[in-house]
mmCIF file of C-alpha atoms in Angstrom:
data_model
loop_
_atom_site.group_PDB
_atom_site.id
_atom_site.type_symbol
_atom_site.label_atom_id
_atom_site.label_comp_id
_atom_site.label_asym_id
_atom_site.label_seq_id
_atom_site.Cartn_x
_atom_site.Cartn_y
_atom_site.Cartn_z
ATOM 1 C CA MET A 108 -24.821 9.391 26.909
ATOM 2 C CA SER A 109 -21.774 7.893 25.296
ATOM 3 C CA SER A 110 -21.245 5.198 22.768
ATOM 4 C CA THR A 111 -18.503 3.165 22.937
ATOM 5 C CA HIS A 112 -18.190 2.635 19.204
ATOM 6 C CA ARG A 113 -15.037 4.187 18.376
ATOM 7 C CA PRO A 114 -15.397 7.006 15.645
ATOM 8 C CA LEU A 115 -15.299 4.565 11.204
ATOM 9 C CA PRO A 116 -12.032 6.711 10.289
ATOM 10 C CA HIS A 117 -10.341 5.440 13.464
ATOM 11 C CA LEU A 118 -11.594 1.961 12.385
ATOM 12 C CA LEU A 119 -10.460 2.047 9.000
ATOM 13 C CA SER A 120 -6.395 3.612 9.727
ATOM 14 C CA ASP A 121 -6.739 0.787 12.000
ATOM 15 C CA ALA A 122 -6.770 -1.129 9.301
ATOM 16 C CA ARG A 123 -4.752 -0.132 7.212
ATOM 17 C CA ARG A 124 -2.374 0.242 9.934
ATOM 18 C CA TRP A 125 -2.927 -4.275 9.836
ATOM 19 C CA PHE A 126 -1.757 -4.128 6.928
ATOM 20 C CA GLU A 127 0.604 -2.082 6.149
ATOM 21 C CA GLU A 128 3.019 -3.302 9.480
ATOM 22 C CA GLY A 129 1.634 -6.959 7.890
ATOM 23 C CA LEU A 130 3.733 -6.278 4.384
ATOM 24 C CA LEU A 131 6.291 -4.455 6.457
ATOM 25 C CA ALA A 132 7.180 -7.433 8.181
ATOM 26 C CA ALA A 133 6.887 -9.673 4.610
ATOM 27 C CA LEU A 134 9.113 -7.165 2.930
ATOM 28 C CA GLU A 135 12.129 -7.245 5.463
ATOM 29 C CA ALA A 136 11.871 -11.400 5.724
ATOM 30 C CA SER A 137 12.718 -11.313 2.467
ATOM 31 C CA GLY A 138 15.243 -9.532 2.628
ATOM 32 C CA THR A 139 14.442 -5.853 0.835
ATOM 33 C CA ALA A 140 15.506 -3.149 1.985
ATOM 34 C CA PRO A 141 13.766 -0.969 4.859
ATOM 35 C CA VAL A 142 10.801 1.012 3.582
ATOM 36 C CA SER A 143 8.943 2.988 5.150
ATOM 37 C CA ALA A 144 5.224 3.420 5.368
ATOM 38 C CA PRO A 145 4.661 6.648 2.538
ATOM 39 C CA GLN A 146 6.709 5.175 0.703
ATOM 40 C CA LEU A 147 5.243 2.258 0.014
ATOM 41 C CA GLN A 148 2.100 4.260 -0.522
ATOM 42 C CA LEU A 149 4.339 5.643 -2.835
ATOM 43 C CA PHE A 150 5.502 2.584 -4.743
ATOM 44 C CA ALA A 151 1.631 0.847 -5.265
ATOM 45 C CA VAL A 152 0.478 4.428 -7.112
ATOM 46 C CA LEU A 153 3.395 3.919 -9.262
ATOM 47 C CA ASP A 154 2.444 3.209 -12.996
ATOM 48 C CA ASP A 155 4.666 0.175 -15.056
ATOM 49 C CA PRO A 156 5.653 3.195 -17.307
ATOM 50 C CA GLY A 157 6.351 5.622 -14.547
ATOM 51 C CA THR A 158 5.018 8.297 -13.645
ATOM 52 C CA THR A 159 6.073 12.082 -12.681
ATOM 53 C CA VAL A 160 6.395 13.066 -8.821
ATOM 54 C CA SER A 161 3.775 15.937 -9.806
ATOM 55 C CA GLU A 162 0.708 12.382 -10.167
ATOM 56 C CA LEU A 163 2.899 10.899 -7.456
ATOM 57 C CA ALA A 164 2.003 13.580 -4.903
ATOM 58 C CA ARG A 165 -1.529 14.267 -6.488
ATOM 59 C CA ARG A 166 -2.750 10.004 -6.078
ATOM 60 C CA MET A 167 -0.926 9.745 -2.120
ATOM 61 C CA GLY A 168 -2.993 13.317 -1.672
ATOM 62 C CA VAL A 169 0.596 15.080 -0.499
ATOM 63 C CA THR A 170 2.742 17.242 -1.505
ATOM 64 C CA ARG A 171 4.510 17.141 -4.102
ATOM 65 C CA GLN A 172 7.929 17.730 -1.526
ATOM 66 C CA THR A 173 6.459 14.646 0.208
ATOM 67 C CA ALA A 174 5.959 12.749 -2.671
ATOM 68 C CA HIS A 175 9.804 14.132 -4.112
ATOM 69 C CA GLN A 176 10.897 13.207 -1.128
ATOM 70 C CA ALA A 177 9.457 9.042 -0.556
ATOM 71 C CA VAL A 178 10.591 8.838 -4.675
ATOM 72 C CA HIS A 179 14.786 9.725 -3.306
ATOM 73 C CA GLY A 180 14.255 7.539 -0.370
ATOM 74 C CA LEU A 181 14.197 4.826 -2.972
ATOM 75 C CA ILE A 182 15.665 5.466 -5.554
ATOM 76 C CA ALA A 183 18.008 5.585 -3.086
ATOM 77 C CA ALA A 184 17.336 1.748 -1.883
ATOM 78 C CA GLY A 185 17.816 0.764 -5.494
ATOM 79 C CA LEU A 186 14.591 0.460 -6.263
ATOM 80 C CA LEU A 187 13.578 3.087 -7.602
ATOM 81 C CA GLU A 188 15.225 5.539 -11.223
ATOM 82 C CA GLN A 189 14.173 8.173 -13.053
ATOM 83 C CA VAL A 190 14.389 7.902 -17.056
ATOM 84 C CA PRO A 191 13.279 11.159 -19.401
ATOM 85 C CA ASP A 192 9.532 11.432 -20.117
ATOM 86 C CA PRO A 193 8.918 11.328 -24.074
ATOM 87 C CA ALA A 194 5.925 13.278 -23.721
ATOM 88 C CA SER A 195 7.812 15.791 -22.099
ATOM 89 C CA ALA A 196 11.463 17.328 -22.178
ATOM 90 C CA ARG A 197 10.726 19.301 -19.282
ATOM 91 C CA GLN A 198 9.645 16.383 -16.670
ATOM 92 C CA ARG A 199 10.702 13.340 -15.418
ATOM 93 C CA LEU A 200 9.093 9.638 -15.161
ATOM 94 C CA ILE A 201 10.197 7.527 -11.673
ATOM 95 C CA ARG A 202 9.745 3.488 -12.137
ATOM 96 C CA ARG A 203 10.867 0.352 -11.072
ATOM 97 C CA THR A 204 13.795 -0.845 -11.326
ATOM 98 C CA PRO A 205 14.400 -4.811 -11.956
ATOM 99 C CA GLU A 206 14.647 -4.787 -8.009
ATOM 100 C CA GLY A 207 11.929 -2.993 -7.235
ATOM 101 C CA ARG A 208 9.834 -5.170 -9.632
ATOM 102 C CA ARG A 209 10.725 -8.145 -7.379
ATOM 103 C CA VAL A 210 9.715 -5.791 -4.116
ATOM 104 C CA HIS A 211 6.322 -4.968 -6.063
ATOM 105 C CA ARG A 212 5.601 -8.638 -7.209
ATOM 106 C CA GLU A 213 6.945 -10.076 -3.493
ATOM 107 C CA ALA A 214 4.505 -7.128 -2.020
ATOM 108 C CA VAL A 215 1.394 -8.330 -4.283
ATOM 109 C CA LEU A 216 2.141 -11.946 -3.002
ATOM 110 C CA ALA A 217 2.114 -10.450 1.129
ATOM 111 C CA LEU A 218 -0.688 -8.556 0.408
ATOM 112 C CA GLU A 219 -2.553 -11.530 -0.781
ATOM 113 C CA ARG A 220 -1.598 -13.491 2.432
ATOM 114 C CA LEU A 221 -2.694 -11.000 4.349
ATOM 115 C CA GLU A 222 -6.036 -10.898 3.061
ATOM 116 C CA ALA A 223 -6.167 -14.142 3.067
ATOM 117 C CA GLN A 224 -5.088 -14.808 6.756
ATOM 118 C CA LEU A 225 -7.590 -11.745 7.933
ATOM 119 C CA THR A 226 -9.998 -14.580 5.925
ATOM 120 C CA ALA A 227 -9.237 -16.983 7.954
ATOM 121 C CA ARG A 228 -10.029 -14.804 11.246
ATOM 122 C CA ILE A 229 -13.243 -12.751 10.375
ATOM 123 C CA GLY A 230 -14.725 -14.804 7.689
ATOM 124 C CA ARG A 231 -15.232 -15.187 4.103
ATOM 125 C CA GLU A 232 -18.139 -13.269 4.446
ATOM 126 C CA ALA A 233 -17.028 -10.363 6.350
ATOM 127 C CA VAL A 234 -14.453 -9.758 4.354
ATOM 128 C CA ASP A 235 -17.025 -9.649 1.328
ATOM 129 C CA ALA A 236 -18.992 -7.533 2.661
ATOM 130 C CA LEU A 237 -15.593 -5.139 3.802
ATOM 131 C CA ARG A 238 -14.767 -5.378 0.332
ATOM 132 C CA ALA A 239 -17.997 -4.362 -1.118
ATOM 133 C CA ALA A 240 -18.898 -1.549 1.556
ATOM 134 C CA LEU A 241 -14.945 0.401 0.249
ATOM 135 C CA GLU A 242 -15.283 -0.481 -3.656
ATOM 136 C CA ALA A 243 -19.508 1.378 -3.442
ATOM 137 C CA PRO A 244 -19.161 4.715 -4.723
ATOM 138 C CA TRP A 245 -19.334 7.116 -2.004
ATOM 139 C CA GLY A 246 -19.753 10.504 -4.162
ATOM 140 C CA GLU A 247 -18.743 13.443 -2.591
ATOM 141 C CA PRO A 248 -17.818 14.362 0.740
ATOM 142 C CA PRO A 249 -21.017 16.085 2.098
ATOM 143 C CA VAL A 250 -20.555 19.143 3.589
ATOM 144 C CA THR A 251 -21.274 19.284 7.310
ATOM 145 C CA ALA A 252 -22.960 21.963 10.096
#
């Protein structure tokens, strides 16, 4: 007998895509330069004082080259800049430009509106339960045979 339940990773991917598509649409409506989903992810894991490309890649779970490409796209869009790292003469930090900070604030507000829409659709209790499940420590992935 086959299950009609979709695998949880697929459901999580669909949920992430719902938020990404809503956020991209909101940013486009606000006149922000077009960005990709990987660029959105990079923007979200960036520290305010700046972050190295290597650290961005680690946080995003991608290669340094992939992070580097996303960074340069956002630099070209005027949302990020490279500055010397005061802690290391060999490294550079990536940080938001003034326009990047404006877009980041707009993105935070858009995500709050999306969460409010989700709450209206599925209810506060379901959203709270979803948040609790996702914030719970899952531990290291088990090795299954």
